CSV table of C-alpha atoms in Angstrom, one decimal:
chain,number,residue,atom,x,y,z
A,76,MET,CA,54.9,-32.9,94.1
A,77,LYS,CA,58.4,-33.7,93.1
A,78,GLY,CA,59.4,-37.3,92.8
A,79,GLY,CA,55.7,-38.4,92.9
A,80,ASP,CA,56.6,-41.5,94.9
A,81,HIS,CA,54.3,-40.8,97.9
A,82,SER,CA,51.3,-38.7,98.5
A,83,VAL,CA,51.1,-36.0,101.0
A,84,VAL,CA,48.1,-35.5,103.3
A,85,ARG,CA,47.3,-31.9,103.9
A,86,LEU,CA,48.0,-31.0,107.5
A,87,SER,CA,46.6,-28.2,109.6
A,88,LYS,CA,49.0,-25.2,110.0
A,89,LYS,CA,49.5,-26.1,113.7
A,90,GLU,CA,50.3,-29.8,112.9
A,91,ARG,CA,52.5,-28.9,110.0
A,92,GLN,CA,54.5,-26.4,112.2
A,93,LYS,CA,54.8,-29.0,115.0
A,94,ARG,CA,56.2,-31.6,112.5
A,95,LEU,CA,58.4,-29.0,110.9
A,96,ILE,CA,60.1,-28.4,114.3
A,97,LEU,CA,60.5,-32.1,114.9
A,98,SER,CA,61.9,-32.6,111.4
A,99,LEU,CA,64.5,-29.8,111.9
A,100,GLU,CA,65.5,-31.3,115.3
A,101,GLU,CA,66.2,-34.6,113.5
A,102,GLU,CA,67.6,-33.1,110.3
A,103,PRO,CA,68.8,-29.6,111.0
A,104,PHE,CA,70.2,-29.1,107.5
A,105,LEU,CA,66.9,-29.5,105.6
A,106,LYS,CA,66.3,-26.9,102.9
A,107,ASP,CA,63.0,-25.0,102.6
A,108,GLU,CA,62.5,-26.8,99.3
A,109,GLU,CA,62.8,-30.2,100.9
A,110,MET,CA,60.4,-29.3,103.7
A,111,ALA,CA,57.9,-27.9,101.2
A,112,ASP,CA,58.1,-31.1,99.2
A,113,ARG,CA,57.7,-33.2,102.3
A,114,TYR,CA,54.6,-31.4,103.6
A,115,GLY,CA,53.0,-30.7,100.2
A,116,VAL,CA,53.0,-26.9,100.6
A,117,SER,CA,54.8,-24.0,98.8
A,118,ILE,CA,58.3,-22.9,99.7
A,119,GLN,CA,56.8,-19.5,100.7
A,120,THR,CA,54.5,-21.3,103.2
A,121,ILE,CA,57.5,-23.0,104.8
A,122,ARG,CA,59.4,-19.7,105.0
A,123,LEU,CA,56.4,-18.1,106.7
A,124,ASP,CA,56.1,-21.0,109.1
A,125,ARG,CA,59.8,-20.7,109.9
A,126,MET,CA,59.5,-16.9,110.5
A,127,GLU,CA,56.5,-17.5,112.7
A,128,LEU,CA,58.3,-20.1,114.7
A,129,GLY,CA,61.5,-18.1,114.9
A,130,VAL,CA,63.5,-20.7,113.0
A,131,PRO,CA,66.4,-19.2,111.0
A,132,GLU,CA,67.1,-20.0,107.3
A,133,LEU,CA,69.5,-22.9,106.6
A,134,ARG,CA,72.7,-20.8,106.3
A,135,GLU,CA,72.0,-19.3,109.7
A,136,ARG,CA,71.2,-22.7,111.3
A,137,ILE,CA,74.5,-24.0,110.0
A,138,LYS,CA,76.4,-21.0,111.4
A,139,MET,CA,74.7,-21.3,114.8
A,140,MET,CA,75.4,-25.1,115.0
A,141,ALA,CA,79.0,-24.5,114.1
A,142,LYS,CA,79.5,-21.9,116.9
A,143,GLN,CA,77.8,-24.1,119.5
A,144,ASN,CA,79.5,-27.4,118.7
A,145,PHE,CA,83.0,-26.4,117.6
A,146,ASP,CA,86.4,-27.2,119.1
A,147,HIS,CA,89.2,-25.5,117.2
A,148,VAL,CA,90.9,-27.7,114.6
A,149,ARG,CA,94.5,-28.3,115.5
A,150,SER,CA,95.9,-30.2,112.6
A,151,LEU,CA,94.6,-28.1,109.7
A,152,TYR,CA,93.5,-24.5,109.1
A,153,PRO,CA,89.7,-24.4,109.1
A,154,GLU,CA,89.6,-23.4,105.4
A,155,GLU,CA,91.5,-26.6,104.6
A,156,VAL,CA,88.6,-28.8,105.6
A,157,ILE,CA,86.5,-29.6,102.6
A,158,GLY,CA,82.9,-28.7,103.3
A,159,GLN,CA,81.3,-26.6,106.0
A,160,VAL,CA,82.2,-28.1,109.5
A,161,THR,CA,79.2,-27.8,111.7
A,162,ASP,CA,80.3,-30.0,114.6
A,163,LEU,CA,83.8,-30.8,115.9
A,164,LYS,CA,84.8,-32.5,119.1
A,165,LEU,CA,88.5,-33.1,118.9
A,166,GLY,CA,89.5,-36.7,119.5
A,167,ARG,CA,85.8,-37.8,119.2
A,168,SER,CA,83.7,-36.8,116.3
A,169,GLY,CA,82.9,-34.2,113.6
A,170,ILE,CA,80.3,-33.3,111.0
A,171,SER,CA,80.7,-31.4,107.7
A,172,ILE,CA,78.3,-30.6,104.9
A,173,LEU,CA,79.3,-30.3,101.2
A,174,GLU,CA,76.7,-29.2,98.7
A,175,ILE,CA,77.6,-30.6,95.3
A,176,ARG,CA,77.9,-27.7,92.9
A,177,VAL,CA,78.8,-27.5,89.2
A,178,GLU,CA,82.6,-27.4,89.9
A,179,HIS,CA,82.3,-30.8,91.7
A,180,VAL,CA,80.6,-32.8,88.9
A,181,PHE,CA,81.4,-34.3,85.5
A,182,ALA,CA,79.7,-31.9,82.9
A,183,ARG,CA,78.4,-34.8,80.9
A,184,ASN,CA,76.2,-36.5,83.5
A,185,GLU,CA,76.2,-34.1,86.6
A,186,ILE,CA,77.6,-36.8,88.9
A,187,ALA,CA,80.1,-35.8,91.6
A,188,ARG,CA,83.7,-36.7,91.0
A,189,GLY,CA,84.8,-39.1,93.6
A,190,HIS,CA,87.8,-37.1,94.8
A,191,HIS,CA,85.5,-34.5,96.2
A,192,LEU,CA,83.7,-37.0,98.4
A,193,PHE,CA,87.0,-38.5,99.4
A,194,ALA,CA,88.4,-35.0,100.2
A,195,GLN,CA,85.5,-34.1,102.4
A,196,ALA,CA,85.8,-37.4,104.4
A,197,ASN,CA,89.6,-37.4,104.5
A,198,SER,CA,89.9,-33.8,105.7
A,199,LEU,CA,87.2,-34.3,108.3
A,200,ALA,CA,89.0,-37.4,109.6
A,201,VAL,CA,92.2,-35.4,109.9
A,202,ALA,CA,90.4,-32.5,111.5
A,203,VAL,CA,89.0,-34.6,114.4
A,204,VAL,CA,92.4,-35.8,115.4
A,205,ASP,CA,93.6,-33.9,118.5
A,206,ALA,CA,97.2,-33.3,117.5
A,207,GLU,CA,99.3,-30.5,115.9
A,208,LEU,CA,100.3,-32.8,113.0
A,209,ALA,CA,97.9,-35.3,111.5
A,210,LEU,CA,98.4,-37.1,108.1
A,211,THR,CA,96.4,-39.9,106.5
A,212,ALA,CA,98.5,-43.0,106.5
A,213,THR,CA,96.0,-45.4,104.9
A,214,ALA,CA,92.3,-45.4,104.0
A,215,GLY,CA,89.8,-48.1,103.1
A,216,ILE,CA,86.9,-46.5,101.2
A,217,ARG,CA,83.7,-47.5,99.4
A,218,PHE,CA,81.5,-45.4,97.2
A,219,LEU,CA,78.0,-46.8,97.5
A,220,ARG,CA,76.1,-44.7,95.0
A,221,PRO,CA,76.6,-41.8,92.6
A,222,VAL,CA,76.0,-38.3,94.1
A,223,HIS,CA,74.4,-35.8,91.8
A,224,LEU,CA,74.5,-32.0,91.3
A,225,GLY,CA,72.6,-30.2,94.0
A,226,GLU,CA,72.7,-33.0,96.6
A,227,LYS,CA,73.9,-32.2,100.1
A,228,CYS,CA,76.6,-34.6,101.5
A,229,ILE,CA,76.7,-34.8,105.3
A,230,ALA,CA,79.9,-36.5,106.5
A,231,LYS,CA,80.1,-37.8,110.1
A,232,ALA,CA,83.4,-38.8,111.5
A,233,ASN,CA,83.9,-40.9,114.7
A,234,VAL,CA,87.2,-41.8,116.3
A,235,MET,CA,87.2,-45.6,116.7
A,236,LYS,CA,90.6,-46.3,118.1
A,237,GLU,CA,93.7,-44.4,119.3
A,238,THR,CA,97.3,-45.2,120.1
A,239,ASP,CA,100.2,-42.9,120.8
A,240,HIS,CA,100.8,-42.1,117.1
A,241,ARG,CA,97.7,-43.4,115.3
A,242,THR,CA,94.1,-42.6,115.3
A,243,GLN,CA,91.5,-44.7,113.4
A,244,VAL,CA,88.5,-42.6,112.2
A,245,ASP,CA,85.3,-43.9,110.6
A,246,VAL,CA,83.6,-41.6,108.2
A,247,GLN,CA,80.1,-42.1,106.8
A,248,THR,CA,78.7,-39.7,104.2
A,249,THR,CA,74.9,-39.6,103.6
A,250,VAL,CA,72.6,-37.8,101.3
A,251,GLU,CA,69.0,-37.5,102.7
A,252,GLY,CA,69.8,-40.3,105.1
A,253,GLU,CA,71.2,-42.7,102.5
A,254,THR,CA,74.8,-43.7,102.9
A,255,VAL,CA,76.8,-42.8,99.8
A,256,PHE,CA,80.4,-43.1,101.0
A,257,GLN,CA,82.1,-45.0,103.8
A,258,GLY,CA,85.7,-44.7,104.8
A,259,VAL,CA,88.1,-45.9,107.6
A,260,PHE,CA,91.1,-43.6,107.8
A,261,ASP,CA,94.2,-44.5,109.7
A,262,VAL,CA,95.7,-41.1,110.6
A,263,TYR,CA,99.3,-40.7,111.8
A,264,LYS,CA,99.6,-38.0,114.5
A,265,GLU,CA,102.3,-36.2,116.4
A,266,ASP,CA,102.4,-33.2,118.8
A,267,ARG,CA,105.5,-31.1,118.1
């Protein structure tokens, strides 16, 4: 088992599939590899379990969630948001996913360059603002730990406070449930 920091008790197929469904309800963006590691089985076994249960692969789950939970971004073109937006409720909240690839990291140590994490959070903060024009006025940010090649960053934005021309958005980015980035964005907004 990867990591080797905890042992896995073999589950019956029925119990494993039950836990698989519960895991995906809590963490819909789990990869097959992560589930295989979690349950101590092969990736192929997880794929067979998913097929048997009618659970689509990760890419399809992301697309399905995006269609179900998506208001249309008003302040940006969708392709201007860094990461894959999977949930967007204008004026309230949003979620995006950014998988760290080679072009996001320093070659020497495979650690993500901070501006990519900032860009994901900042563009999501701007995207949740329900206005035609939205620009970041100020931001208070903290990087809590390095993010490595291959890790999946899930940014969640929540609108905290609104006035006529300002919206304060809190963004938390996590990797496997651990917070890696925090930001509070003060966004200027205007309807033209």
